[in-house]
Steps between C-alpha positions, in 0.01 A plus 500: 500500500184754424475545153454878454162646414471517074728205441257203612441299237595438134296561203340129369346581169492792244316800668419832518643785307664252264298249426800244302763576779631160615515475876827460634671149618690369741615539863515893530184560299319821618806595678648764269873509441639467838284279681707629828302807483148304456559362924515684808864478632427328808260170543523208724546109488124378441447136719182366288276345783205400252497489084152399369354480148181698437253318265615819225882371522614747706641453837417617867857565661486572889878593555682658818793703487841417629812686444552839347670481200646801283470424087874593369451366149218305308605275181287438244750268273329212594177288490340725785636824734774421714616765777811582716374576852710589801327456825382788734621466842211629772603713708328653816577829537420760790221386708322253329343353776310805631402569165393150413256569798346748359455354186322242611276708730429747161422188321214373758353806442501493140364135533171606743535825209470242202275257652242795531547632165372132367229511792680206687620419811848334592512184640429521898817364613753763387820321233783451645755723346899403478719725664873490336470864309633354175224243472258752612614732279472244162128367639365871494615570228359188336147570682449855406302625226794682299578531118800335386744819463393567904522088572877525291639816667436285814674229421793716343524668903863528572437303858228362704450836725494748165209218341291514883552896507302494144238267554404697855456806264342310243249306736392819711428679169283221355365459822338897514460424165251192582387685761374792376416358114341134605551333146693224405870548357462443127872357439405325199425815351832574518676221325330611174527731227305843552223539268340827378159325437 
């Protein structure tokens, strides 16, 4: 599950404005008083493909998502968060495939797009792209350049035709957007605080 944007991270130490505050302990640290409110209400089952160990302690995770899961409850009793999750069936909805077509036809062009934004050229021989809608739907997603509130409302789509229908709209408008403003998308900008400085 996303953790939602102001509830990342736990205070370690005493800090700003009060200087003797003790930082709080213990599994649902940072999360306020309902840590259900802290996650996005719908995630998915991560499969962890690689887990390394940076020389700093922290660790590299390269995960894939499985199945959609929706968060019904999160306990914090314990040692560490536990959740109740009910799984997310995926359904296809109205025309899927035609859509799915068109998606991935949008998302060559915001590829060639992106690739001359960063003053590069895609490979010659063009990727081969899957072509069962509900994969193809989950891969664009994954691939585009999109905050996390766009990237969640996608995976929140009611069915695989309503999460296509979006990303078409969302890939032709980044796509003029490339287009006619040839600059790189700056999403880590978005995944911090706004500064006045």
């Amino acid at each position: 599950m996303a953790i939602r944007d102001g509830h990342e991270v736990a205070s370690t130490a005493p800090g700003m404005p009060d200087q003797t505050a003790v930082p709080e302990r213990g599994p649902a640290a940072g999360f306020g008083p309902d840590p259900l409110k802290s996650f996005h209400s719908v995630g998915c089952v991560a499969d962890a493909a690689t887990i390394r160990e940076r020389a700093d302690g922290s660790f590299e995770v390269l995960a894939t998502g499985t199945t959609r899961m929706r968060l019904l409850s999160v306990d914090a009793s314990g040692p560490f968060l536990t959740a109740e999750l009910e799984e997310l069936p995926e359904e296809k909805g109205d025309e899927a495939g035609a859509l799915a077509e068109g998606v991935l036809r949008a998302f060559r062009q915001y590829q060639k797009r992106l690739a001359g934004a960063r003053e590069r050229t895609l490979s010659t021989g063009e990727a081969e792209l899957p072509d069962e809608p509900a994969v193809v739907s989950y891969l664009v997603a994954a691939a585009m350049m999109l905050d996390t509130a766009t990237k969640q409302r996608l995976l929140q789509a009611p069915d695989t035709a309503s999460r296509l229908r979006d990303e078409l709209k969302l890939l032709r408008s980044e796509t003029a957007i490339i287009r006619n403003l040839p600059s790189l998308p700056a999403a880590d900008l978005t995944r911090g605080p706004t500064s006045l400085n």
